[in-house]
Amino acid sequence: MTRVVLLALAAAALAFTQEFAELKFERLAQGYRFTEGPAWSKEGYLIFSDTPSDRLLKWVPGTPITVYREDAHGPAGNAFDAQGRLHTCETRTRRVTRTDKNGKIEVLADKWEGKRLNAPSGIVISKAGHIYFTDPAFGEQSDHRELDFHGVYHIPPKGPMTLVAKAAGRPRGIALSQNGKLLYVSNVDDHNIRVYDLDHNGEASNERVLVAKIAGAPAGIAVDDKGNLWVAAKGLSVYNPEGKRIHFVDMSDVMSGCAFGDFDQKTLFIAARALVFRARPDPQ
């Protein structure tokens, strides 16, 4: 029995190794100031931010990259909901907005208890329409902040925004498990990833550290169809659902965001300062 278990574990480890070894990296874009917030639309295109340039960029496979929006107010994280509407964290205006398919922009959050948010950064949306975002203070926002904490927030489909957590360090990336029952949040100061349980109302509880002592500043998080967490930091690390690192890709560029997309949701899009990459299983 023990031998069978060991053989099964060895086979699983080999499958993981082969899967990751077959990843093919391709540079999609370069020459930007600081990219982040890649988000894939079900209509077949990628949106990403060039934060210092105040621009949102759009990439359709097989075509050159175009400007989706100028004067985007220091855009950071992006996410699409089930209706195909784009949600963006704006660091300069300290708000979270939603853009419908006609281009109309709606402000979803800009204050907490009457005080302006810090600088919304990462955002994720559940299939049921629950919105979660991180609100750290970076750069000039740190000098003019009104809140005395870094926050993680929840905007339900109906009802007021709620506070998930007050963080001593700065929360950045945010992601959901495939079944929508777990919320993951990275923290660039604590160098960890925390996880929360989510109930049927989308409310979070049972905060705990899933991954500790991450090298570099963990930013974006993407969850694959096996439940593994792909974390953009100093290199690209992959952790299984239990928090054990199972793969690492050493990259020269510090990464700021990642997201799965493409027709089968198996392509990983990576924002890395001036560059944007995609990693795709090699068919050979």
Tab-separated table of C-alpha atoms in Angstrom, residues 5-261:
chain	number	residue	atom	x	y	z
A	5	VAL	CA	0.992	5.769	-2.544
A	6	LEU	CA	4.637	6.690	-3.156
A	7	LEU	CA	4.346	5.796	-6.830
A	8	ALA	CA	1.186	7.899	-7.125
A	9	LEU	CA	2.919	10.864	-5.497
A	10	ALA	CA	5.933	10.457	-7.769
A	11	ALA	CA	3.686	10.337	-10.833
A	12	ALA	CA	1.870	13.478	-9.702
A	13	ALA	CA	5.171	15.279	-9.106
A	14	LEU	CA	6.404	14.239	-12.558
A	15	ALA	CA	3.180	15.492	-14.148
A	16	PHE	CA	3.628	18.858	-12.434
A	17	THR	CA	7.246	19.060	-13.582
A	18	GLN	CA	6.370	18.202	-17.172
A	19	GLU	CA	3.476	20.660	-17.233
A	20	PHE	CA	5.563	23.577	-15.988
A	21	ALA	CA	8.579	22.654	-18.131
A	22	GLU	CA	6.404	22.924	-21.232
A	23	LEU	CA	5.443	26.546	-20.599
A	24	LYS	CA	6.426	28.783	-23.482
A	25	PHE	CA	7.001	32.465	-22.684
A	26	GLU	CA	6.379	35.173	-25.270
A	27	ARG	CA	6.847	38.925	-24.971
A	28	LEU	CA	3.701	40.776	-26.052
A	29	ALA	CA	4.590	44.370	-25.246
A	30	GLN	CA	7.519	46.512	-24.192
A	31	GLY	CA	8.495	50.138	-23.716
A	32	TYR	CA	5.944	51.018	-21.046
A	33	ARG	CA	6.696	52.755	-17.750
A	34	PHE	CA	5.066	50.358	-15.268
A	35	THR	CA	2.499	47.789	-16.332
A	36	GLU	CA	0.067	45.969	-14.082
A	37	GLY	CA	-3.490	44.719	-13.860
A	38	PRO	CA	-3.784	42.321	-16.818
A	39	ALA	CA	-7.397	41.194	-17.278
A	40	TRP	CA	-8.866	38.997	-19.986
A	41	SER	CA	-12.258	39.754	-21.512
A	42	LYS	CA	-14.496	36.867	-22.570
A	43	GLU	CA	-14.877	38.795	-25.826
A	44	GLY	CA	-11.303	37.828	-26.668
A	45	TYR	CA	-8.945	40.633	-25.710
A	46	LEU	CA	-6.562	41.674	-22.931
A	47	ILE	CA	-6.665	44.909	-20.946
A	48	PHE	CA	-3.679	46.079	-18.902
A	49	SER	CA	-2.579	49.274	-17.170
A	50	ASP	CA	0.432	51.509	-17.681
A	51	THR	CA	-0.010	53.244	-14.354
A	52	PRO	CA	2.402	56.233	-14.492
A	53	SER	CA	1.226	57.078	-18.016
A	54	ASP	CA	-2.441	57.103	-16.940
A	55	ARG	CA	-3.389	54.725	-19.729
A	56	LEU	CA	-5.313	51.520	-20.190
A	57	LEU	CA	-4.052	49.403	-23.097
A	58	LYS	CA	-5.854	46.782	-25.175
A	59	TRP	CA	-4.419	43.784	-26.992
A	60	VAL	CA	-6.382	41.659	-29.434
A	61	PRO	CA	-4.494	38.521	-30.545
A	62	GLY	CA	-2.960	39.024	-33.953
A	63	THR	CA	-3.150	42.828	-33.858
A	64	PRO	CA	-0.967	45.652	-32.463
A	65	ILE	CA	-1.625	46.998	-28.980
A	66	THR	CA	-3.927	50.026	-28.904
A	67	VAL	CA	-4.879	52.599	-26.266
A	68	TYR	CA	-8.167	51.641	-24.639
A	69	ARG	CA	-8.389	54.787	-22.520
A	70	GLU	CA	-6.306	57.907	-22.000
A	71	ASP	CA	-6.516	59.882	-18.751
A	72	ALA	CA	-7.309	56.726	-16.791
A	73	HIS	CA	-6.206	58.255	-13.461
A	74	GLY	CA	-3.289	56.007	-12.586
A	75	PRO	CA	-4.993	52.688	-13.316
A	76	ALA	CA	-3.774	49.626	-11.420
A	77	GLY	CA	-5.788	46.407	-11.133
A	78	ASN	CA	-8.511	45.486	-13.619
A	79	ALA	CA	-11.218	42.825	-13.712
A	80	PHE	CA	-14.226	41.955	-15.859
A	81	ASP	CA	-17.549	40.843	-14.398
A	82	ALA	CA	-19.925	38.249	-15.845
A	83	GLN	CA	-21.628	40.962	-17.918
A	84	GLY	CA	-18.325	41.926	-19.530
A	85	ARG	CA	-18.026	45.263	-17.728
A	86	LEU	CA	-14.520	46.481	-16.887
A	87	HIS	CA	-13.714	47.341	-13.281
A	88	THR	CA	-10.588	49.407	-12.609
A	89	CYS	CA	-8.703	50.513	-9.508
A	90	GLU	CA	-7.679	54.154	-9.993
A	91	THR	CA	-4.779	55.186	-7.769
A	92	ARG	CA	-4.784	58.935	-8.511
A	93	THR	CA	-8.501	59.448	-7.903
A	94	ARG	CA	-8.484	56.815	-5.130
A	95	ARG	CA	-11.543	55.020	-6.399
A	96	VAL	CA	-12.911	51.878	-8.031
A	97	THR	CA	-14.869	52.371	-11.248
A	98	ARG	CA	-16.985	50.264	-13.582
A	99	THR	CA	-17.128	50.874	-17.328
A	100	ASP	CA	-20.051	49.458	-19.292
A	101	LYS	CA	-19.905	48.392	-22.931
A	102	ASN	CA	-21.019	51.853	-24.044
A	103	GLY	CA	-18.087	53.473	-22.251
A	104	LYS	CA	-20.123	54.923	-19.385
A	105	ILE	CA	-18.051	55.085	-16.188
A	106	GLU	CA	-19.626	54.579	-12.767
A	107	VAL	CA	-17.853	55.118	-9.440
A	108	LEU	CA	-18.386	52.119	-7.164
A	109	ALA	CA	-16.170	53.111	-4.231
A	110	ASP	CA	-14.120	56.150	-3.275
A	111	LYS	CA	-14.595	56.523	0.490
A	112	TRP	CA	-14.821	54.501	3.666
A	113	GLU	CA	-16.799	56.045	6.531
A	114	GLY	CA	-16.483	59.480	4.935
A	115	LYS	CA	-12.726	59.318	4.351
A	116	ARG	CA	-11.085	58.924	0.960
A	117	LEU	CA	-9.603	55.567	0.102
A	118	ASN	CA	-5.808	55.235	-0.090
A	119	ALA	CA	-5.009	53.927	-3.575
A	120	PRO	CA	-7.053	50.889	-4.708
A	121	SER	CA	-4.709	48.339	-6.238
A	122	GLY	CA	-5.917	44.773	-6.845
A	123	ILE	CA	-9.447	43.681	-7.729
A	124	VAL	CA	-11.317	40.424	-8.303
A	125	ILE	CA	-14.982	39.658	-9.021
A	126	SER	CA	-16.854	36.451	-8.237
A	127	LYS	CA	-19.249	34.756	-10.647
A	128	ALA	CA	-22.097	35.977	-8.436
A	129	GLY	CA	-20.929	39.583	-8.753
A	130	HIS	CA	-19.166	40.105	-5.425
A	131	ILE	CA	-16.292	42.582	-5.826
A	132	TYR	CA	-13.200	42.472	-3.617
A	133	PHE	CA	-10.329	44.955	-3.759
A	134	THR	CA	-7.189	45.931	-1.895
A	135	ASP	CA	-6.469	49.499	-0.801
A	136	PRO	CA	-2.824	50.111	0.151
A	137	ALA	CA	-1.137	53.505	0.280
A	138	PHE	CA	1.771	53.922	-2.136
A	139	GLY	CA	3.884	56.913	-3.173
A	140	GLU	CA	2.226	60.303	-3.046
A	141	GLN	CA	-0.967	58.787	-1.639
A	142	SER	CA	0.963	57.946	1.535
A	143	ASP	CA	1.562	61.657	2.136
A	144	HIS	CA	-2.110	62.619	1.792
A	145	ARG	CA	-3.924	59.624	3.201
A	146	GLU	CA	-7.072	60.045	5.250
A	147	LEU	CA	-7.369	56.474	6.515
A	148	ASP	CA	-4.920	55.238	9.147
A	149	PHE	CA	-4.873	51.669	7.813
A	150	HIS	CA	-4.480	49.678	4.615
A	151	GLY	CA	-7.691	47.880	3.751
A	152	VAL	CA	-9.337	44.996	1.952
A	153	TYR	CA	-12.964	45.630	0.964
A	154	HIS	CA	-16.039	43.803	-0.312
A	155	ILE	CA	-18.716	45.338	-2.544
A	156	PRO	CA	-21.712	42.965	-2.685
A	157	PRO	CA	-24.133	42.931	-5.637
A	158	LYS	CA	-26.664	44.592	-3.343
A	159	GLY	CA	-26.016	46.531	-0.182
A	160	PRO	CA	-23.207	48.724	1.158
A	161	MET	CA	-19.475	48.127	0.916
A	162	THR	CA	-17.940	46.324	3.884
A	163	LEU	CA	-14.431	46.122	5.306
A	164	VAL	CA	-12.872	42.664	5.080
A	165	ALA	CA	-9.656	43.465	6.932
A	166	LYS	CA	-7.457	46.229	8.287
A	167	ALA	CA	-3.882	45.404	7.385
A	168	ALA	CA	-0.730	46.713	9.042
A	169	GLY	CA	1.251	45.978	5.889
A	170	ARG	CA	0.134	46.868	2.381
A	171	PRO	CA	-2.207	44.378	0.683
A	172	ARG	CA	-1.749	44.244	-3.084
A	173	GLY	CA	-2.852	41.251	-5.139
A	174	ILE	CA	-6.196	39.532	-4.683
A	175	ALA	CA	-7.789	36.400	-6.130
A	176	LEU	CA	-10.562	33.860	-5.624
A	177	SER	CA	-10.472	30.075	-5.572
A	178	GLN	CA	-12.191	28.335	-8.471
A	179	ASN	CA	-15.227	27.460	-6.340
A	180	GLY	CA	-15.463	31.008	-4.969
A	181	LYS	CA	-15.193	29.867	-1.358
A	182	LEU	CA	-11.705	31.256	-0.616
A	183	LEU	CA	-10.271	34.752	-0.957
A	184	TYR	CA	-6.490	35.187	-1.322
A	185	VAL	CA	-4.655	38.448	-0.563
A	186	SER	CA	-0.932	39.167	-0.971
A	187	ASN	CA	0.900	41.622	1.285
A	188	VAL	CA	4.044	43.348	0.008
A	189	ASP	CA	5.300	44.383	3.453
A	190	ASP	CA	4.586	41.150	5.313
A	191	HIS	CA	5.776	39.082	2.301
A	192	ASN	CA	2.912	36.646	2.640
A	193	ILE	CA	-0.419	35.513	1.264
A	194	ARG	CA	-3.429	35.384	3.535
A	195	VAL	CA	-6.578	33.407	2.887
A	196	TYR	CA	-10.166	33.972	4.041
A	197	ASP	CA	-13.226	31.738	3.996
A	198	LEU	CA	-16.225	33.171	2.122
A	199	ASP	CA	-19.813	32.286	3.011
A	200	HIS	CA	-22.839	32.205	0.682
A	201	ASN	CA	-23.255	35.974	1.130
A	202	GLY	CA	-19.660	36.626	0.121
A	203	GLU	CA	-18.673	37.657	3.646
A	204	ALA	CA	-15.119	36.812	4.719
A	205	SER	CA	-13.954	35.151	7.935
A	206	ASN	CA	-11.214	32.963	9.417
A	207	GLU	CA	-8.208	34.985	8.235
A	208	ARG	CA	-4.957	33.029	8.237
A	209	VAL	CA	-1.542	32.977	6.565
A	210	LEU	CA	-1.346	30.483	3.706
A	211	VAL	CA	2.148	31.305	2.401
A	212	ALA	CA	4.837	33.022	4.496
A	213	LYS	CA	8.273	34.492	3.792
A	214	ILE	CA	7.862	35.102	0.064
A	215	ALA	CA	11.006	36.443	-1.614
A	216	GLY	CA	10.397	39.924	-2.976
A	217	ALA	CA	7.118	41.818	-2.812
A	218	PRO	CA	4.215	39.539	-3.807
A	219	ALA	CA	1.876	41.435	-6.098
A	220	GLY	CA	-0.563	39.763	-8.472
A	221	ILE	CA	-2.152	36.368	-7.821
A	222	ALA	CA	-3.803	34.110	-10.392
A	223	VAL	CA	-5.494	30.785	-9.645
A	224	ASP	CA	-5.426	28.010	-12.245
A	225	ASP	CA	-7.996	25.278	-12.867
A	226	LYS	CA	-6.232	22.958	-10.405
A	227	GLY	CA	-6.444	25.497	-7.596
A	228	ASN	CA	-2.742	26.406	-7.699
A	229	LEU	CA	-1.753	29.994	-6.937
A	230	TRP	CA	0.570	31.740	-9.403
A	231	VAL	CA	2.217	34.646	-7.610
A	232	ALA	CA	4.041	37.520	-9.293
A	233	ALA	CA	6.935	38.743	-7.162
A	234	LYS	CA	10.693	38.329	-7.509
A	235	GLY	CA	10.164	35.678	-10.121
A	236	LEU	CA	7.004	33.682	-10.682
A	237	SER	CA	6.136	31.189	-7.941
A	238	VAL	CA	3.455	28.510	-8.037
A	239	TYR	CA	1.896	27.265	-4.793
A	240	ASN	CA	-0.524	24.399	-4.377
A	241	PRO	CA	-3.821	24.949	-2.499
A	242	GLU	CA	-2.101	23.968	0.763
A	243	GLY	CA	0.480	26.738	0.350
A	244	LYS	CA	3.479	24.618	-0.672
A	245	ARG	CA	5.643	25.988	-3.481
A	246	ILE	CA	5.714	23.497	-6.342
A	247	HIS	CA	7.404	25.527	-9.075
A	248	PHE	CA	9.468	28.679	-9.597
A	249	VAL	CA	10.403	30.646	-12.711
A	250	ASP	CA	13.354	33.000	-12.270
A	251	MET	CA	12.724	36.135	-14.332
A	252	SER	CA	14.966	39.181	-14.595
A	253	ASP	CA	12.048	41.619	-14.482
A	254	VAL	CA	10.118	42.226	-11.265
A	255	MET	CA	6.526	41.243	-11.917
A	256	SER	CA	3.549	43.295	-10.798
A	257	GLY	CA	0.524	41.328	-11.944
A	258	CYS	CA	-0.737	38.153	-13.586
A	259	ALA	CA	-4.024	36.712	-14.814
A	260	PHE	CA	-5.246	33.706	-16.746
A	261	GLY	CA	-7.075	34.160	-20.022
